[in-house]
Amino acid sequence: MSQPDRPRPDEVFTPTKIPLADTNVYTKRSDPEKALTRYVQRGQIPVVFGEYGVGKTTVVRRFFREADDAGTVVYVSSPAGKELADVFTVVLEHLDYAVETEISRRTGDSQELGARLVAHGKLATSNEINTKYSLVVTSPTSEALIAEMASRQVTLIIDELHRATPSFREDLVDFMKACRGGNDDYPVIVLIGTTLDAERLVGQDPGIDRFVKELLVEPLTDEEARFIVTQGFNRLQLSVPDHLVETIIRTSAGAPTIVQSVCLDMAEACIARDDTFLTPSDYEAAVRTYLAENGRRLAGVYLKAIEQVGPKKYRKQILLAMAEQTHDFANMEEIRTRVSEQLGDDVPATALSGPLRELKSSEDSILQDVERREGGRVYNLNSFRDPMMKSFIRFMRELEVQGLVPKPPAL
């Protein structure tokens, strides 16, 4: 059947790219968006964190969509392998400067950058349209650079902050202090990372605690996931029964990437057979595809980790308990409390210490100790080795309820 006005499924459901187009289905994330509004209006610097695949980058990029359309957003996807001078180069080139870089060497506790940047371009604050301006940047506190970013109302977004080197974070702290030391609300700075990133920054200089604010993006609520499912299928002019909507929501485990992936495969299968009615078979096929394309490695690690005898299956209960945590780390008492709730019995910590140690010490361990900023491990604090595992375990638990978990030999 011909549907000339219908977008393609991959123009609606976008599990692997930022939904910025009008056709992309996107649900407002009220709490983080309100927090972003509050912090930006107050000239504060949010450090956005949350579990893998929860939609941190999407929330931030959508929030600044108008500024992005106006060309004032500078997005740095990762600081891995970079120094702050590299970020300054990206900013200046975005502002149409030609940048010359001279590599230099740090000495002692100086505030010099690892590179001297000489930028040539038009001065934004000049009344003379043809006036050329040479801007020299030698430190993370460069007043000329900050003034130019402020006058051009730049919003700087740095993603994956957890991959930054210590020297990058050190320079970043100095830069943030210099930016927030004046009266101008610009440049706006937004950082995206993990639970530890705000603590790492403030640990270098407690004085920045007054304007560095943590912003947690939690997993999708049922209502937010329901909006993605129903609105997405409506845009594609496809009908989906209510019970199947609820199944998809439970399976998504609060992860936008999972719900978008499953819905995309379901839609493509339905349209390929020239139909408008989605079926449970479409859903089951989409889940198998997701496991094959995205979760084969994770499923193998998880299923191997929970293999053990005994009616209480403590290793599995520990992993389920940690997957339900809203933060990235769990101590023994938090794990013990959740396992007790899951089993309906008061489980002593001594019964869990062995299974927990096994989950961290095997050759392909699924858990790990949390490392201190200065080196060494934090006593009695545990996290997943792979950040994708939290939502994936919730996903697998729901598939187990539905009888859709593959047997280990099939992986």
mmCIF file of C-alpha atoms in Angstrom:
data_model
loop_
_atom_site.group_PDB
_atom_site.id
_atom_site.type_symbol
_atom_site.label_atom_id
_atom_site.label_comp_id
_atom_site.label_asym_id
_atom_site.label_seq_id
_atom_site.Cartn_x
_atom_site.Cartn_y
_atom_site.Cartn_z
ATOM 1 C CA MET A 1 0.000 0.000 0.000
ATOM 2 C CA SER A 2 1.269 3.455 -0.849
ATOM 3 C CA GLN A 3 2.052 5.838 2.019
ATOM 4 C CA PRO A 4 3.717 8.830 0.319
ATOM 5 C CA ASP A 5 3.611 11.062 3.403
ATOM 6 C CA ARG A 6 4.981 8.480 5.789
ATOM 7 C CA PRO A 7 8.627 8.895 6.905
ATOM 8 C CA ARG A 8 10.993 5.954 6.858
ATOM 9 C CA PRO A 9 11.224 3.982 10.136
ATOM 10 C CA ASP A 10 14.864 5.059 10.569
ATOM 11 C CA GLU A 11 13.747 8.694 10.323
ATOM 12 C CA VAL A 12 11.468 8.162 13.324
ATOM 13 C CA PHE A 13 13.246 5.663 15.566
ATOM 14 C CA THR A 14 16.940 6.595 15.877
ATOM 15 C CA PRO A 15 18.780 4.303 18.317
ATOM 16 C CA THR A 16 22.297 5.179 17.137
ATOM 17 C CA LYS A 17 22.151 8.910 16.425
ATOM 18 C CA ILE A 18 20.987 12.049 18.159
ATOM 19 C CA PRO A 19 17.308 12.738 17.395
ATOM 20 C CA LEU A 20 17.443 16.304 16.123
ATOM 21 C CA ALA A 21 15.278 16.067 12.994
ATOM 22 C CA ASP A 22 11.585 16.920 13.150
ATOM 23 C CA THR A 23 10.661 13.363 12.173
ATOM 24 C CA ASN A 24 12.603 11.806 15.077
ATOM 25 C CA VAL A 25 10.463 10.701 17.987
ATOM 26 C CA TYR A 26 11.709 12.221 21.233
ATOM 27 C CA THR A 27 10.144 12.336 24.669
ATOM 28 C CA LYS A 28 10.748 15.311 26.926
ATOM 29 C CA ARG A 29 12.820 14.398 29.969
ATOM 30 C CA SER A 30 11.218 16.849 32.352
ATOM 31 C CA ASP A 31 13.498 16.583 35.392
ATOM 32 C CA PRO A 32 16.890 16.922 33.648
ATOM 33 C CA GLU A 33 15.532 19.603 31.305
ATOM 34 C CA LYS A 34 14.268 21.637 34.277
ATOM 35 C CA ALA A 35 17.637 21.231 35.987
ATOM 36 C CA LEU A 36 19.494 22.340 32.839
ATOM 37 C CA THR A 37 17.275 25.431 32.636
ATOM 38 C CA ARG A 38 17.964 26.254 36.283
ATOM 39 C CA TYR A 39 21.734 25.827 36.052
ATOM 40 C CA VAL A 40 22.186 27.650 32.737
ATOM 41 C CA GLN A 41 20.086 30.595 33.897
ATOM 42 C CA ARG A 42 22.227 30.859 37.034
ATOM 43 C CA GLY A 43 25.512 30.656 35.157
ATOM 44 C CA GLN A 44 26.372 27.303 36.744
ATOM 45 C CA ILE A 45 28.126 24.346 35.106
ATOM 46 C CA PRO A 46 26.183 21.068 35.044
ATOM 47 C CA VAL A 47 28.022 17.757 35.006
ATOM 48 C CA VAL A 48 25.476 15.429 33.412
ATOM 49 C CA PHE A 49 25.776 11.759 34.354
ATOM 50 C CA GLY A 50 23.783 8.545 34.322
ATOM 51 C CA GLU A 51 24.140 4.955 33.217
ATOM 52 C CA TYR A 52 25.194 4.013 29.700
ATOM 53 C CA GLY A 53 22.520 4.488 27.018
ATOM 54 C CA VAL A 54 20.195 6.464 29.279
ATOM 55 C CA GLY A 55 20.118 9.421 26.875
ATOM 56 C CA LYS A 56 22.489 11.943 28.486
ATOM 57 C CA THR A 57 23.867 13.309 25.218
ATOM 58 C CA THR A 58 20.421 13.368 23.611
ATOM 59 C CA VAL A 59 18.948 15.368 26.487
ATOM 60 C CA VAL A 60 21.742 17.946 26.329
ATOM 61 C CA ARG A 61 21.802 18.270 22.541
ATOM 62 C CA ARG A 62 18.007 18.598 22.337
ATOM 63 C CA PHE A 63 18.012 21.197 25.125
ATOM 64 C CA PHE A 64 20.440 23.379 23.157
ATOM 65 C CA ARG A 65 18.820 22.677 19.780
ATOM 66 C CA GLU A 66 18.006 26.335 19.023
ATOM 67 C CA ALA A 67 21.538 27.419 19.913
ATOM 68 C CA ASP A 68 22.860 24.561 17.769
ATOM 69 C CA ASP A 69 20.750 25.735 14.821
ATOM 70 C CA ALA A 70 22.122 29.247 15.359
ATOM 71 C CA GLY A 71 25.676 27.921 15.165
ATOM 72 C CA THR A 72 26.686 28.850 18.712
ATOM 73 C CA VAL A 73 27.102 25.304 20.091
ATOM 74 C CA VAL A 74 30.547 23.715 20.038
ATOM 75 C CA TYR A 75 30.244 19.994 20.741
ATOM 76 C CA VAL A 76 33.352 17.980 21.617
ATOM 77 C CA SER A 77 32.464 14.278 21.444
ATOM 78 C CA SER A 78 35.331 13.148 23.681
ATOM 79 C CA PRO A 79 38.495 14.549 25.289
ATOM 80 C CA ALA A 80 40.256 11.192 24.869
ATOM 81 C CA GLY A 81 43.798 11.792 23.633
ATOM 82 C CA LYS A 82 43.288 15.554 23.748
ATOM 83 C CA GLU A 83 44.472 18.475 25.810
ATOM 84 C CA LEU A 84 42.417 21.591 26.486
ATOM 85 C CA ALA A 85 44.369 23.416 23.767
ATOM 86 C CA ASP A 86 42.779 21.012 21.256
ATOM 87 C CA VAL A 87 39.335 22.023 22.495
ATOM 88 C CA PHE A 88 40.255 25.711 22.214
ATOM 89 C CA THR A 89 41.345 25.069 18.626
ATOM 90 C CA VAL A 90 37.948 23.503 17.844
ATOM 91 C CA VAL A 91 36.195 26.501 19.432
ATOM 92 C CA LEU A 92 38.238 29.069 17.521
ATOM 93 C CA GLU A 93 37.839 27.285 14.194
ATOM 94 C CA HIS A 94 34.093 27.085 14.840
ATOM 95 C CA LEU A 95 34.204 30.878 15.235
ATOM 96 C CA ASP A 96 35.926 31.138 11.823
ATOM 97 C CA TYR A 97 39.418 31.798 13.094
ATOM 98 C CA ALA A 98 42.478 30.389 11.375
ATOM 99 C CA VAL A 99 44.574 28.830 14.133
ATOM 100 C CA GLU A 100 48.330 28.339 14.213
ATOM 101 C CA THR A 101 49.585 25.931 16.866
ATOM 102 C CA GLU A 102 53.012 25.943 18.460
ATOM 103 C CA ILE A 103 53.692 23.028 20.802
ATOM 104 C CA SER A 104 55.256 24.121 24.103
ATOM 105 C CA ARG A 105 56.248 22.393 27.310
ATOM 106 C CA ARG A 106 54.729 22.853 30.741
ATOM 107 C CA THR A 107 56.974 23.876 33.606
ATOM 108 C CA GLY A 108 56.182 23.365 37.269
ATOM 109 C CA ASP A 109 52.822 24.680 38.480
ATOM 110 C CA SER A 110 52.451 27.262 35.729
ATOM 111 C CA GLN A 111 49.079 27.849 34.127
ATOM 112 C CA GLU A 112 50.515 27.550 30.637
ATOM 113 C CA LEU A 113 48.875 25.306 28.073
ATOM 114 C CA GLY A 114 50.750 22.538 26.329
ATOM 115 C CA ALA A 115 50.432 24.574 23.134
ATOM 116 C CA ARG A 116 50.484 28.228 22.094
ATOM 117 C CA LEU A 117 47.556 29.112 19.847
ATOM 118 C CA VAL A 118 47.613 32.112 17.528
ATOM 119 C CA ALA A 119 44.214 32.718 15.958
ATOM 120 C CA HIS A 120 43.514 35.149 13.121
ATOM 121 C CA GLY A 121 40.009 36.319 12.343
ATOM 122 C CA LYS A 122 37.390 39.055 12.672
ATOM 123 C CA LEU A 123 36.775 40.480 16.105
ATOM 124 C CA ALA A 124 33.118 39.920 16.934
ATOM 125 C CA THR A 125 32.903 43.002 19.170
ATOM 126 C CA SER A 126 34.451 45.351 16.612
ATOM 127 C CA ASN A 127 32.330 47.947 14.802
ATOM 128 C CA GLU A 128 34.685 47.735 11.848
ATOM 129 C CA ILE A 129 33.452 44.791 9.819
ATOM 130 C CA ASN A 130 36.831 44.286 8.121
ATOM 131 C CA THR A 131 38.920 44.620 11.251
ATOM 132 C CA LYS A 132 41.223 41.641 11.629
ATOM 133 C CA TYR A 133 42.109 40.365 15.030
ATOM 134 C CA SER A 134 44.966 38.206 16.246
ATOM 135 C CA LEU A 135 44.126 36.293 19.397
ATOM 136 C CA VAL A 136 46.932 34.568 21.302
ATOM 137 C CA VAL A 137 46.017 31.808 23.743
ATOM 138 C CA THR A 138 48.740 30.519 26.049
ATOM 139 C CA SER A 139 46.791 29.550 29.171
ATOM 140 C CA PRO A 140 43.422 28.047 30.142
ATOM 141 C CA THR A 141 42.516 31.403 31.736
ATOM 142 C CA SER A 142 42.976 33.442 28.546
ATOM 143 C CA GLU A 143 40.813 36.542 28.978
ATOM 144 C CA ALA A 144 40.795 37.267 25.248
ATOM 145 C CA LEU A 145 39.459 33.814 24.371
ATOM 146 C CA ILE A 146 36.826 33.854 27.109
ATOM 147 C CA ALA A 147 35.687 37.365 26.089
ATOM 148 C CA GLU A 148 35.371 36.266 22.460
ATOM 149 C CA MET A 149 33.399 33.136 23.432
ATOM 150 C CA ALA A 150 31.143 35.262 25.629
ATOM 151 C CA SER A 151 30.504 37.883 22.938
ATOM 152 C CA ARG A 152 29.604 35.133 20.463
ATOM 153 C CA GLN A 153 27.390 33.442 23.108
ATOM 154 C CA VAL A 154 29.166 30.116 22.766
ATOM 155 C CA THR A 155 27.838 26.980 24.451
ATOM 156 C CA LEU A 156 30.659 24.462 24.932
ATOM 157 C CA ILE A 157 29.587 20.834 25.447
ATOM 158 C CA ILE A 158 32.274 18.277 26.328
ATOM 159 C CA ASP A 159 31.092 14.655 26.241
ATOM 160 C CA GLU A 160 32.706 11.542 27.761
ATOM 161 C CA LEU A 161 34.548 13.584 30.373
ATOM 162 C CA HIS A 162 35.548 10.365 32.158
ATOM 163 C CA ARG A 163 38.041 9.772 29.318
ATOM 164 C CA ALA A 164 39.942 13.001 30.019
ATOM 165 C CA THR A 165 43.549 12.951 31.202
ATOM 166 C CA PRO A 166 44.473 14.471 34.587
ATOM 167 C CA SER A 167 46.169 17.394 32.803
ATOM 168 C CA PHE A 168 43.022 18.028 30.748
ATOM 169 C CA ARG A 169 40.885 18.128 33.893
ATOM 170 C CA GLU A 170 43.405 20.386 35.614
ATOM 171 C CA ASP A 171 43.296 22.911 32.762
ATOM 172 C CA LEU A 172 39.522 22.569 32.513
ATOM 173 C CA VAL A 173 39.106 23.532 36.165
ATOM 174 C CA ASP A 174 41.208 26.679 35.629
ATOM 175 C CA PHE A 175 39.194 27.524 32.510
ATOM 176 C CA MET A 176 35.862 27.077 34.305
ATOM 177 C CA LYS A 177 36.993 29.278 37.194
ATOM 178 C CA ALA A 178 38.058 32.004 34.786
ATOM 179 C CA CYS A 179 34.757 31.807 32.887
ATOM 180 C CA ARG A 180 32.635 31.989 36.013
ATOM 181 C CA GLY A 181 34.789 34.698 37.573
ATOM 182 C CA GLY A 182 33.158 37.444 35.511
ATOM 183 C CA ASN A 183 29.640 38.840 35.230
ATOM 184 C CA ASP A 184 28.789 37.334 31.835
ATOM 185 C CA ASP A 185 26.630 34.199 31.658
ATOM 186 C CA TYR A 186 28.550 33.101 28.571
ATOM 187 C CA PRO A 187 30.275 30.970 27.580
ATOM 188 C CA VAL A 188 27.867 28.269 28.742
ATOM 189 C CA ILE A 189 29.750 25.108 29.702
ATOM 190 C CA VAL A 190 28.094 21.681 29.964
ATOM 191 C CA LEU A 191 30.001 18.496 30.796
ATOM 192 C CA ILE A 192 28.754 14.944 30.202
ATOM 193 C CA GLY A 193 30.362 12.043 32.008
ATOM 194 C CA THR A 194 29.966 9.588 34.866
ATOM 195 C CA THR A 195 29.195 9.625 38.574
ATOM 196 C CA LEU A 196 32.806 10.350 39.521
ATOM 197 C CA ASP A 197 33.473 13.284 37.195
ATOM 198 C CA ALA A 198 32.036 16.076 39.331
ATOM 199 C CA GLU A 199 33.928 14.741 42.363
ATOM 200 C CA ARG A 200 37.152 14.563 40.366
ATOM 201 C CA LEU A 201 36.823 18.194 39.275
ATOM 202 C CA VAL A 202 35.873 19.525 42.694
ATOM 203 C CA GLY A 203 38.607 17.390 44.265
ATOM 204 C CA GLN A 204 41.184 19.396 42.322
ATOM 205 C CA ASP A 205 39.790 22.708 43.532
ATOM 206 C CA PRO A 206 37.032 22.702 46.195
ATOM 207 C CA GLY A 207 36.335 26.348 45.362
ATOM 208 C CA ILE A 208 34.490 25.410 42.157
ATOM 209 C CA ASP A 209 31.867 23.506 44.144
ATOM 210 C CA ARG A 210 29.752 26.671 44.196
ATOM 211 C CA PHE A 211 29.068 26.512 40.460
ATOM 212 C CA VAL A 212 29.693 22.860 39.455
ATOM 213 C CA LYS A 213 26.390 21.011 39.767
ATOM 214 C CA GLU A 214 25.677 17.309 39.347
ATOM 215 C CA LEU A 215 22.752 16.428 37.088
ATOM 216 C CA LEU A 216 21.530 12.833 37.043
ATOM 217 C CA VAL A 217 19.664 11.566 33.974
ATOM 218 C CA GLU A 218 17.677 8.589 35.201
ATOM 219 C CA PRO A 219 16.312 5.732 33.065
ATOM 220 C CA LEU A 220 13.137 6.396 31.086
ATOM 221 C CA THR A 221 9.950 6.334 33.087
ATOM 222 C CA ASP A 222 7.134 4.128 31.793
ATOM 223 C CA GLU A 223 5.322 7.225 30.538
ATOM 224 C CA GLU A 224 8.380 8.468 28.654
ATOM 225 C CA ALA A 225 8.941 5.058 27.059
ATOM 226 C CA ARG A 226 5.232 4.805 26.209
ATOM 227 C CA PHE A 227 5.399 8.153 24.428
ATOM 228 C CA ILE A 228 8.292 6.958 22.249
ATOM 229 C CA VAL A 229 6.476 3.737 21.329
ATOM 230 C CA THR A 230 3.025 5.161 20.631
ATOM 231 C CA GLN A 231 4.077 8.418 18.981
ATOM 232 C CA GLY A 232 6.693 6.709 16.863
ATOM 233 C CA PHE A 233 4.284 4.108 15.502
ATOM 234 C CA ASN A 234 1.623 6.792 14.998
ATOM 235 C CA ARG A 235 4.014 8.800 12.835
ATOM 236 C CA LEU A 236 4.600 5.673 10.771
ATOM 237 C CA GLN A 237 0.829 5.053 10.566
ATOM 238 C CA LEU A 238 1.192 1.657 12.195
ATOM 239 C CA SER A 239 -1.213 0.138 14.726
ATOM 240 C CA VAL A 240 0.082 -1.587 17.838
ATOM 241 C CA PRO A 241 -2.099 -3.318 20.482
ATOM 242 C CA ASP A 242 -1.923 -1.945 24.028
ATOM 243 C CA HIS A 243 -0.598 -5.179 25.548
ATOM 244 C CA LEU A 244 2.327 -5.128 23.097
ATOM 245 C CA VAL A 245 3.091 -1.505 23.992
ATOM 246 C CA GLU A 246 3.347 -2.499 27.656
ATOM 247 C CA THR A 247 5.603 -5.451 26.799
ATOM 248 C CA ILE A 248 7.967 -3.203 24.848
ATOM 249 C CA ILE A 249 8.078 -0.719 27.754
ATOM 250 C CA ARG A 250 8.991 -3.439 30.263
ATOM 251 C CA THR A 251 11.611 -4.868 27.944
ATOM 252 C CA SER A 252 13.275 -1.510 27.299
ATOM 253 C CA ALA A 253 14.523 -1.438 30.919
ATOM 254 C CA GLY A 254 14.452 2.362 30.883
ATOM 255 C CA ALA A 255 17.067 2.541 28.099
ATOM 256 C CA PRO A 256 16.159 4.747 25.103
ATOM 257 C CA THR A 257 18.564 2.814 22.868
ATOM 258 C CA ILE A 258 16.749 -0.473 23.529
ATOM 259 C CA VAL A 259 13.216 0.836 23.012
ATOM 260 C CA GLN A 260 14.269 2.672 19.841
ATOM 261 C CA SER A 261 16.093 -0.378 18.448
ATOM 262 C CA VAL A 262 13.218 -2.786 19.109
ATOM 263 C CA CYS A 263 10.616 -0.395 17.682
ATOM 264 C CA LEU A 264 12.733 0.288 14.588
ATOM 265 C CA ASP A 265 13.069 -3.404 13.733
ATOM 266 C CA MET A 266 9.368 -4.019 14.400
ATOM 267 C CA ALA A 267 8.364 -1.148 12.111
ATOM 268 C CA GLU A 268 10.662 -2.221 9.292
ATOM 269 C CA ALA A 269 9.338 -5.802 9.408
ATOM 270 C CA CYS A 270 5.709 -4.650 9.389
ATOM 271 C CA ILE A 271 6.177 -2.261 6.478
ATOM 272 C CA ALA A 272 8.237 -4.822 4.535
ATOM 273 C CA ARG A 273 5.247 -7.187 4.443
ATOM 274 C CA ASP A 274 3.001 -4.282 3.377
ATOM 275 C CA ASP A 275 1.028 -4.322 6.624
ATOM 276 C CA THR A 276 -0.069 -1.698 9.135
ATOM 277 C CA PHE A 277 -0.673 -3.964 12.152
ATOM 278 C CA LEU A 278 2.225 -4.853 14.424
ATOM 279 C CA THR A 279 2.207 -8.341 15.948
ATOM 280 C CA PRO A 280 3.903 -10.231 18.806
ATOM 281 C CA SER A 281 5.934 -12.029 16.125
ATOM 282 C CA ASP A 282 7.368 -8.646 15.057
ATOM 283 C CA TYR A 283 8.338 -7.991 18.672
ATOM 284 C CA GLU A 284 9.975 -11.383 19.229
ATOM 285 C CA ALA A 285 11.940 -11.095 15.983
ATOM 286 C CA ALA A 286 13.101 -7.583 16.982
ATOM 287 C CA VAL A 287 14.309 -8.841 20.364
ATOM 288 C CA ARG A 288 16.258 -11.665 18.724
ATOM 289 C CA THR A 289 17.813 -9.145 16.334
ATOM 290 C CA TYR A 290 18.806 -6.852 19.190
ATOM 291 C CA LEU A 291 20.439 -9.742 21.027
ATOM 292 C CA ALA A 292 22.271 -10.879 17.887
ATOM 293 C CA GLU A 293 23.495 -7.416 16.860
ATOM 294 C CA ASN A 294 23.957 -5.629 20.165
ATOM 295 C CA GLY A 295 23.879 -8.072 23.030
ATOM 296 C CA ARG A 296 25.595 -11.289 22.034
ATOM 297 C CA ARG A 297 28.779 -10.452 23.914
ATOM 298 C CA LEU A 298 26.946 -9.011 26.917
ATOM 299 C CA ALA A 299 24.518 -11.939 27.050
ATOM 300 C CA GLY A 300 27.400 -14.391 26.987
ATOM 301 C CA VAL A 301 29.201 -12.639 29.847
ATOM 302 C CA TYR A 302 26.007 -12.361 31.899
ATOM 303 C CA LEU A 303 24.815 -15.940 31.395
ATOM 304 C CA LYS A 304 28.253 -17.292 32.225
ATOM 305 C CA ALA A 305 28.476 -15.122 35.342
ATOM 306 C CA ILE A 306 25.180 -16.393 36.793
ATOM 307 C CA GLU A 307 25.851 -20.094 36.153
ATOM 308 C CA GLN A 308 26.042 -21.802 39.525
ATOM 309 C CA VAL A 309 24.256 -24.399 41.576
ATOM 310 C CA GLY A 310 22.071 -23.676 44.548
ATOM 311 C CA PRO A 311 18.460 -22.563 44.874
ATOM 312 C CA LYS A 312 19.190 -18.929 45.770
ATOM 313 C CA LYS A 313 21.632 -18.205 42.936
ATOM 314 C CA TYR A 314 23.423 -15.475 44.856
ATOM 315 C CA ARG A 315 25.602 -14.368 41.924
ATOM 316 C CA LYS A 316 22.513 -13.666 39.843
ATOM 317 C CA GLN A 317 20.792 -11.910 42.751
ATOM 318 C CA ILE A 318 23.844 -9.679 43.286
ATOM 319 C CA LEU A 319 23.881 -8.635 39.631
ATOM 320 C CA LEU A 320 20.133 -7.934 39.642
ATOM 321 C CA ALA A 321 20.529 -5.878 42.817
ATOM 322 C CA MET A 322 23.292 -3.772 41.291
ATOM 323 C CA ALA A 323 21.386 -3.330 38.016
ATOM 324 C CA GLU A 324 18.507 -1.767 39.957
ATOM 325 C CA GLN A 325 20.711 0.871 41.626
ATOM 326 C CA THR A 326 20.174 4.454 40.448
ATOM 327 C CA HIS A 327 23.898 5.180 40.859
ATOM 328 C CA ASP A 328 26.941 3.429 39.414
ATOM 329 C CA PHE A 329 28.403 2.020 42.628
ATOM 330 C CA ALA A 330 27.105 -0.287 45.341
ATOM 331 C CA ASN A 331 28.508 -1.286 48.714
ATOM 332 C CA MET A 332 27.863 -4.588 50.436
ATOM 333 C CA GLU A 333 25.045 -3.288 52.627
ATOM 334 C CA GLU A 334 23.140 -1.907 49.629
ATOM 335 C CA ILE A 335 23.587 -5.196 47.789
ATOM 336 C CA ARG A 336 22.595 -7.240 50.859
ATOM 337 C CA THR A 337 19.434 -5.172 51.397
ATOM 338 C CA ARG A 338 18.288 -5.562 47.802
ATOM 339 C CA VAL A 339 19.089 -9.268 47.638
ATOM 340 C CA SER A 340 17.114 -9.782 50.857
ATOM 341 C CA GLU A 341 14.144 -7.977 49.295
ATOM 342 C CA GLN A 342 14.410 -10.047 46.118
ATOM 343 C CA LEU A 343 14.482 -13.365 48.007
ATOM 344 C CA GLY A 344 12.071 -12.389 50.766
ATOM 345 C CA ASP A 345 14.629 -13.440 53.379
ATOM 346 C CA ASP A 346 17.226 -11.706 55.544
ATOM 347 C CA VAL A 347 20.444 -12.644 53.746
ATOM 348 C CA PRO A 348 23.644 -12.115 55.783
ATOM 349 C CA ALA A 349 26.599 -10.352 54.168
ATOM 350 C CA THR A 350 28.745 -13.430 54.824
ATOM 351 C CA ALA A 351 26.594 -15.413 52.384
ATOM 352 C CA LEU A 352 27.233 -12.838 49.614
ATOM 353 C CA SER A 353 30.933 -12.083 50.107
ATOM 354 C CA GLY A 354 32.114 -15.228 48.297
ATOM 355 C CA PRO A 355 29.798 -14.882 45.264
ATOM 356 C CA LEU A 356 30.646 -11.167 45.037
ATOM 357 C CA ARG A 357 34.362 -11.943 45.069
ATOM 358 C CA GLU A 358 33.845 -14.525 42.296
ATOM 359 C CA LEU A 359 32.060 -11.937 40.140
ATOM 360 C CA LYS A 360 35.124 -9.680 40.408
ATOM 361 C CA SER A 361 37.962 -12.184 40.244
ATOM 362 C CA SER A 362 37.148 -14.492 37.327
ATOM 363 C CA GLU A 363 39.061 -14.245 34.043
ATOM 364 C CA ASP A 364 36.187 -12.417 32.342
ATOM 365 C CA SER A 365 34.819 -10.772 35.485
ATOM 366 C CA ILE A 366 31.618 -8.798 35.218
ATOM 367 C CA LEU A 367 32.210 -6.573 38.295
ATOM 368 C CA GLN A 368 35.188 -4.582 39.532
ATOM 369 C CA ASP A 369 36.406 -2.581 42.513
ATOM 370 C CA VAL A 370 36.096 1.193 42.254
ATOM 371 C CA GLU A 371 39.438 2.957 41.926
ATOM 372 C CA ARG A 372 40.370 6.056 43.859
ATOM 373 C CA ARG A 373 41.351 9.213 42.013
ATOM 374 C CA GLU A 374 44.809 9.030 43.563
ATOM 375 C CA GLY A 375 45.179 5.296 42.893
ATOM 376 C CA GLY A 376 44.216 2.125 44.731
ATOM 377 C CA ARG A 377 40.729 0.777 45.294
ATOM 378 C CA VAL A 378 37.863 2.076 47.392
ATOM 379 C CA TYR A 379 37.105 -0.464 50.096
ATOM 380 C CA ASN A 380 33.688 -2.143 49.804
ATOM 381 C CA LEU A 381 32.551 -0.320 46.652
ATOM 382 C CA ASN A 382 31.699 -2.210 43.472
ATOM 383 C CA SER A 383 30.702 -1.356 39.905
ATOM 384 C CA PHE A 384 30.085 -3.057 36.570
ATOM 385 C CA ARG A 385 33.187 -3.470 34.457
ATOM 386 C CA ASP A 386 31.168 -2.681 31.313
ATOM 387 C CA PRO A 387 28.836 0.333 31.794
ATOM 388 C CA MET A 388 26.387 -1.140 29.266
ATOM 389 C CA MET A 389 25.692 -4.071 31.578
ATOM 390 C CA LYS A 390 23.287 -2.364 34.002
ATOM 391 C CA SER A 391 20.416 -1.791 31.591
ATOM 392 C CA PHE A 392 21.249 -4.986 29.718
ATOM 393 C CA ILE A 393 20.724 -7.110 32.851
ATOM 394 C CA ARG A 394 17.307 -5.500 33.396
ATOM 395 C CA PHE A 395 16.559 -6.244 29.737
ATOM 396 C CA MET A 396 17.617 -9.895 30.163
ATOM 397 C CA ARG A 397 15.541 -10.275 33.321
ATOM 398 C CA GLU A 398 12.407 -9.230 31.431
ATOM 399 C CA LEU A 399 13.222 -11.561 28.534
ATOM 400 C CA GLU A 400 13.610 -14.382 31.060
ATOM 401 C CA VAL A 401 10.092 -13.685 32.348
ATOM 402 C CA GLN A 402 8.843 -13.830 28.762
ATOM 403 C CA GLY A 403 10.740 -17.044 28.019
ATOM 404 C CA LEU A 404 12.865 -15.376 25.329
ATOM 405 C CA VAL A 405 16.352 -15.745 26.841
ATOM 406 C CA PRO A 406 18.556 -17.877 24.570
ATOM 407 C CA LYS A 407 20.435 -20.859 25.996
ATOM 408 C CA PRO A 408 24.188 -20.270 26.554
ATOM 409 C CA PRO A 409 25.266 -22.727 23.793
ATOM 410 C CA ALA A 410 23.405 -20.616 21.244
ATOM 411 C CA LEU A 411 25.541 -17.551 22.007
#
